GROMACS .gro file of N, CA and C in nm:
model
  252
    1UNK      N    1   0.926   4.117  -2.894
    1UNK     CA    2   1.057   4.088  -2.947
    1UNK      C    3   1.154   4.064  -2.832
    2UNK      N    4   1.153   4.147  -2.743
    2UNK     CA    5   1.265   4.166  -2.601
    2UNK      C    6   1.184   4.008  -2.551
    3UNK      N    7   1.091   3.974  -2.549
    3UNK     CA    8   0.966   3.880  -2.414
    3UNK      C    9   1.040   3.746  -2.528
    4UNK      N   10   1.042   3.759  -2.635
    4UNK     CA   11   1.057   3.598  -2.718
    4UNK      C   12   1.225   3.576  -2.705
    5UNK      N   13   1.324   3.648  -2.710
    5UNK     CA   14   1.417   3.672  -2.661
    5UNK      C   15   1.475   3.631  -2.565
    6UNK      N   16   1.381   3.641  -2.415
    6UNK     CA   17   1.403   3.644  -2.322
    6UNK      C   18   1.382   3.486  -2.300
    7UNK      N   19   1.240   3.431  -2.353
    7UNK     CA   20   1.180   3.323  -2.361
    7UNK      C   21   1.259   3.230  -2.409
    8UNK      N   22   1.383   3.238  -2.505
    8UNK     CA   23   1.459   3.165  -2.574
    8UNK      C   24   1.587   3.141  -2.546
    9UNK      N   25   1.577   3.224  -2.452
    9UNK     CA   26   1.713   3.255  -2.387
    9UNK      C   27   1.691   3.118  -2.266
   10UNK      N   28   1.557   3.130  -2.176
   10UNK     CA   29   1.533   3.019  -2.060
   10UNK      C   30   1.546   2.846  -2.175
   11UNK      N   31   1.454   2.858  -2.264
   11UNK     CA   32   1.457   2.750  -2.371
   11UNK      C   33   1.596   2.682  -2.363
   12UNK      N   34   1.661   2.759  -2.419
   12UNK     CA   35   1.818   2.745  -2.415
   12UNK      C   36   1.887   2.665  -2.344
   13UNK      N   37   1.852   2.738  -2.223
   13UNK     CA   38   1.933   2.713  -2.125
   13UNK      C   39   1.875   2.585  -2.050
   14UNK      N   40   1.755   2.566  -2.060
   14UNK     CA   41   1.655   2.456  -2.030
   14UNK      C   42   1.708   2.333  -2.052
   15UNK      N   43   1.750   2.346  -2.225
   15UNK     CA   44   1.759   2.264  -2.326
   15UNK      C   45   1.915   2.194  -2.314
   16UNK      N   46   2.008   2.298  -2.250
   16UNK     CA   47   2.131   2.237  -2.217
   16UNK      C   48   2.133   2.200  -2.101
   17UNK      N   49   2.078   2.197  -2.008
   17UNK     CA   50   2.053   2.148  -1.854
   17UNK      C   51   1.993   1.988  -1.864
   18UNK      N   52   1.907   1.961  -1.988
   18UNK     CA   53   1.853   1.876  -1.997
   18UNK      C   54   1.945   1.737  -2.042
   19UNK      N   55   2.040   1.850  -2.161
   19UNK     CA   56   2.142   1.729  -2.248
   19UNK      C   57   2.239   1.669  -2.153
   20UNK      N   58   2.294   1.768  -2.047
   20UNK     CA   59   2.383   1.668  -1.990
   20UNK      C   60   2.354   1.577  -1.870
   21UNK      N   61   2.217   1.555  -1.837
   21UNK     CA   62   2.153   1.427  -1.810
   21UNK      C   63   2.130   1.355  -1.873
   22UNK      N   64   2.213   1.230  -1.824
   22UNK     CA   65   2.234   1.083  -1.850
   22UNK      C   66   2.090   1.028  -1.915
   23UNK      N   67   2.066   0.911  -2.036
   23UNK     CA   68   1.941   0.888  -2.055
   23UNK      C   69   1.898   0.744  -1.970
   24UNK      N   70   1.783   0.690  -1.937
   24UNK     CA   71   1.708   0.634  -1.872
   24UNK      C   72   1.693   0.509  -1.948
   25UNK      N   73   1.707   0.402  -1.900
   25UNK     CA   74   1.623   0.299  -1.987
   25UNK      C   75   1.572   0.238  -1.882
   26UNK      N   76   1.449   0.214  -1.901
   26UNK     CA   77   1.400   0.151  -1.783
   26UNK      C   78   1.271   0.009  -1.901
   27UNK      N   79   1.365  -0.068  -1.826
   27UNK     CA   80   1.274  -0.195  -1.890
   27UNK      C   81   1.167  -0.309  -1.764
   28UNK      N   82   1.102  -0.345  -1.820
   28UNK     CA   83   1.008  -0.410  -1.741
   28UNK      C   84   1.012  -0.541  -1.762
   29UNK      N   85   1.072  -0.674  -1.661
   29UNK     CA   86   1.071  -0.768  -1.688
   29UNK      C   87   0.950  -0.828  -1.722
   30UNK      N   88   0.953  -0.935  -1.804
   30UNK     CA   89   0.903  -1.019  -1.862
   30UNK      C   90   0.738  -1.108  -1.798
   31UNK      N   91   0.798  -1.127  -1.615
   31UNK     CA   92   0.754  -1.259  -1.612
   31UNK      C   93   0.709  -1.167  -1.415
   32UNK      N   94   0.677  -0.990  -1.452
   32UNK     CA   95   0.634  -0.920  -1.323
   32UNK      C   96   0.547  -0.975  -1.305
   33UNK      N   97   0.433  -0.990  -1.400
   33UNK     CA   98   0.285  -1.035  -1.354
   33UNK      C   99   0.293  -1.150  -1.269
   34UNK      N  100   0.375  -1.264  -1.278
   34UNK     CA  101   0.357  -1.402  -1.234
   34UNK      C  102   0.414  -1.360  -1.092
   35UNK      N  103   0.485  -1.247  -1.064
   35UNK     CA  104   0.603  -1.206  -0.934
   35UNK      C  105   0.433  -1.153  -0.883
   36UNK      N  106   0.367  -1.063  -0.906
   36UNK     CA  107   0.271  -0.999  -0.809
   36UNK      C  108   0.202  -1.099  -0.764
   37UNK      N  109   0.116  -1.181  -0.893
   37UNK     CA  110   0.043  -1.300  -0.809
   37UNK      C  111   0.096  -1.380  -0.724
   38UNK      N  112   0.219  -1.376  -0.763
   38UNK     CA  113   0.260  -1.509  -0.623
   38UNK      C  114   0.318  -1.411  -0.502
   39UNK      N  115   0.316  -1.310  -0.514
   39UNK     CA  116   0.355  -1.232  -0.417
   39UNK      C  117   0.216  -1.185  -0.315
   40UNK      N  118   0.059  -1.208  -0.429
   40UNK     CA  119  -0.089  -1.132  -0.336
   40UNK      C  120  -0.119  -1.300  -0.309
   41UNK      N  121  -0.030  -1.421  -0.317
   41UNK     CA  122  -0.080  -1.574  -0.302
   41UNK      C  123  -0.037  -1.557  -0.169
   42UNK      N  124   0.069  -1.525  -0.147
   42UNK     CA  125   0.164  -1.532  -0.022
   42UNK      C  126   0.093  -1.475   0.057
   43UNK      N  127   0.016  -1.343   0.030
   43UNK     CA  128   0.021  -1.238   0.082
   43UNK      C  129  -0.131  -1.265   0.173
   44UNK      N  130  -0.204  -1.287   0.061
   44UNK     CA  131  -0.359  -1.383   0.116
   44UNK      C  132  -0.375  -1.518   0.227
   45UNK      N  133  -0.189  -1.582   0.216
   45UNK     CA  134  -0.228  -1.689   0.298
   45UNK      C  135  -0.229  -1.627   0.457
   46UNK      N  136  -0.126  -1.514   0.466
   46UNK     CA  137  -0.143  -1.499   0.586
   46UNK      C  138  -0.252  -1.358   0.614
   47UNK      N  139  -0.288  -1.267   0.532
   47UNK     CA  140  -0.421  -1.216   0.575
   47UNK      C  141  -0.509  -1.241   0.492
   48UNK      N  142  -0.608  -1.288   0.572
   48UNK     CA  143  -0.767  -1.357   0.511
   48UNK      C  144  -0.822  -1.223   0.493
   49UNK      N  145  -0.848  -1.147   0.406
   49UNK     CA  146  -0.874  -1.073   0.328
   49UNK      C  147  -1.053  -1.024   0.399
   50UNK      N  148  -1.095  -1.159   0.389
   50UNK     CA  149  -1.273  -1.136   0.430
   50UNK      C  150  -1.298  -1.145   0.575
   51UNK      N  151  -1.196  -1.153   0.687
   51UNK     CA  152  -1.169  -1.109   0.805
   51UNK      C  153  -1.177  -0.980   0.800
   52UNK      N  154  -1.103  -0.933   0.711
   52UNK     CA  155  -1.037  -0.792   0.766
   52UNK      C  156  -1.087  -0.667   0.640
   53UNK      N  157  -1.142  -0.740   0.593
   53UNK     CA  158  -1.275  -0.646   0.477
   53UNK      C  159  -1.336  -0.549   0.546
   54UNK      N  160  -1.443  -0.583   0.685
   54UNK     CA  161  -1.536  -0.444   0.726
   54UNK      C  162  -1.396  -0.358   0.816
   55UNK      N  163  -1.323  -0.407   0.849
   55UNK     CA  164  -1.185  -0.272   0.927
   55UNK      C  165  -1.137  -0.203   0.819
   56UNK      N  166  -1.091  -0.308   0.682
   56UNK     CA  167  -1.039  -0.180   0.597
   56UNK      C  168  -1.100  -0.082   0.558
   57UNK      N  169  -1.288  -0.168   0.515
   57UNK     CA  170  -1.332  -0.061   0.509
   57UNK      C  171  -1.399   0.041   0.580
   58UNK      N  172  -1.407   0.054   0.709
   58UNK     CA  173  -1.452   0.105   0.809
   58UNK      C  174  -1.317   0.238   0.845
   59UNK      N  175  -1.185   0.196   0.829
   59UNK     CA  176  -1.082   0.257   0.821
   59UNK      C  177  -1.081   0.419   0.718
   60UNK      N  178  -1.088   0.299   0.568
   60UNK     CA  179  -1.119   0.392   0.529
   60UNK      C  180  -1.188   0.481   0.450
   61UNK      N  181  -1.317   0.447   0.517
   61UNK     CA  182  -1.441   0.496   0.526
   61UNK      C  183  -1.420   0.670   0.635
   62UNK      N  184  -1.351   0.632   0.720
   62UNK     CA  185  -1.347   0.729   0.805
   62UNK      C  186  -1.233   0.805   0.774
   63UNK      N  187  -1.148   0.747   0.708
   63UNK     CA  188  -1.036   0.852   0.620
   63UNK      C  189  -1.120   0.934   0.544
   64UNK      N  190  -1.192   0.892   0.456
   64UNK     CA  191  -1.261   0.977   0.343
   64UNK      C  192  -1.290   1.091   0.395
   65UNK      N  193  -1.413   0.978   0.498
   65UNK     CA  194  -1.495   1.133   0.577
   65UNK      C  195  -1.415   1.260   0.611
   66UNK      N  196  -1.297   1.202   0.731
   66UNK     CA  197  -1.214   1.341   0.760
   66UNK      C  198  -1.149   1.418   0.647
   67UNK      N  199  -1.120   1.340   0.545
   67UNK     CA  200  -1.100   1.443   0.389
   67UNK      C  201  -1.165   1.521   0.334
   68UNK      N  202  -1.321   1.517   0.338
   68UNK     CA  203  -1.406   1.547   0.271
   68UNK      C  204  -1.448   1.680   0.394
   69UNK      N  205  -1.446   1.635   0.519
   69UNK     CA  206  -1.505   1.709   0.575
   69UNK      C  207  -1.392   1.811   0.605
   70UNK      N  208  -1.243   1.847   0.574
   70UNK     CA  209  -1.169   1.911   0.572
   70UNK      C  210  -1.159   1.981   0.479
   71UNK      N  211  -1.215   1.953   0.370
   71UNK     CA  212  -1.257   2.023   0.228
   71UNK      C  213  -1.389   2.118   0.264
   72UNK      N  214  -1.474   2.056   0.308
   72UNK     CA  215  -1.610   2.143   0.342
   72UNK      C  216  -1.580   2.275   0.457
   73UNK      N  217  -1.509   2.194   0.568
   73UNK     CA  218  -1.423   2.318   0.617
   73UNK      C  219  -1.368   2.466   0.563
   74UNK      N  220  -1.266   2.403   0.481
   74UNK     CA  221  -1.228   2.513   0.456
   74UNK      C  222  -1.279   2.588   0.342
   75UNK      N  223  -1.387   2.535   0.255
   75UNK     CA  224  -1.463   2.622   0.167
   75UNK      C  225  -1.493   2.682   0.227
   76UNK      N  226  -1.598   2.641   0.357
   76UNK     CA  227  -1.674   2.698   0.412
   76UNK      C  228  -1.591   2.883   0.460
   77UNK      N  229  -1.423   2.853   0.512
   77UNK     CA  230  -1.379   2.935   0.557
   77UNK      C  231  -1.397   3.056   0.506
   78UNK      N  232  -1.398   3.049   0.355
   78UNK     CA  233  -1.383   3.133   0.238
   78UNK      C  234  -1.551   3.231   0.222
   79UNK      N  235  -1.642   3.145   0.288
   79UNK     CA  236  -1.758   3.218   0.253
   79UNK      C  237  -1.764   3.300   0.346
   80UNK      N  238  -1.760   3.459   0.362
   80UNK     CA  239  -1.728   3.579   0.392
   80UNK      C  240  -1.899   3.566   0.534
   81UNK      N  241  -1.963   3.504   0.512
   81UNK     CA  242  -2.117   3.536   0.665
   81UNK      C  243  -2.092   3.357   0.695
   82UNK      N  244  -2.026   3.279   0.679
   82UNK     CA  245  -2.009   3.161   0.727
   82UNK      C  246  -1.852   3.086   0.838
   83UNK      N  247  -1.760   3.177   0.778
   83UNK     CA  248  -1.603   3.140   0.846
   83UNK      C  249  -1.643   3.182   0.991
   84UNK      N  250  -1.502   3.123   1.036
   84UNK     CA  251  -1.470   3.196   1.215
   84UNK      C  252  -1.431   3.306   1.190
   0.00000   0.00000   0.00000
């Protein structure tokens, strides 16, 4: 009774914090799609894409790795006959 109370009390107050923010309209023009393609047309003339294919992925190929292997790390930390 005191805990739902208490709970309704944050609700509340939540709920009026919320009203006097302004509402949002956010619309999406019409004619974006035709803006990206001519924006990855542009974008392709000056990088050739199949030049620079094995660097991106070689890049990030080796991003992953150091992610993954920073994950294995620190599990590892956690196993009590395996950490430093």
């Amino acid at each position: 009774m005191i805990t739902s109370t208490i709970l309704n009390f944050f609700i509340y107050l939540f709920n009026g914090i919320l009203s006097v923010l302004p509402s949002i309209n956010l619309e999406i023009p019409e004619n974006i799609v035709n803006t990206i393609c001519d924006f990855c047309s542009a974008a392709a003339y000056f990088l050739p894409i199949k030049a620079l294919a094995p660097i991106i992925g070689f890049s990030l190929g080796f991003l992953l790795f150091r992610f993954v292997w920073a994950i294995v790390l620190r599990v590892k930390s956690f196993i009590p006959t395996m950490g430093d």
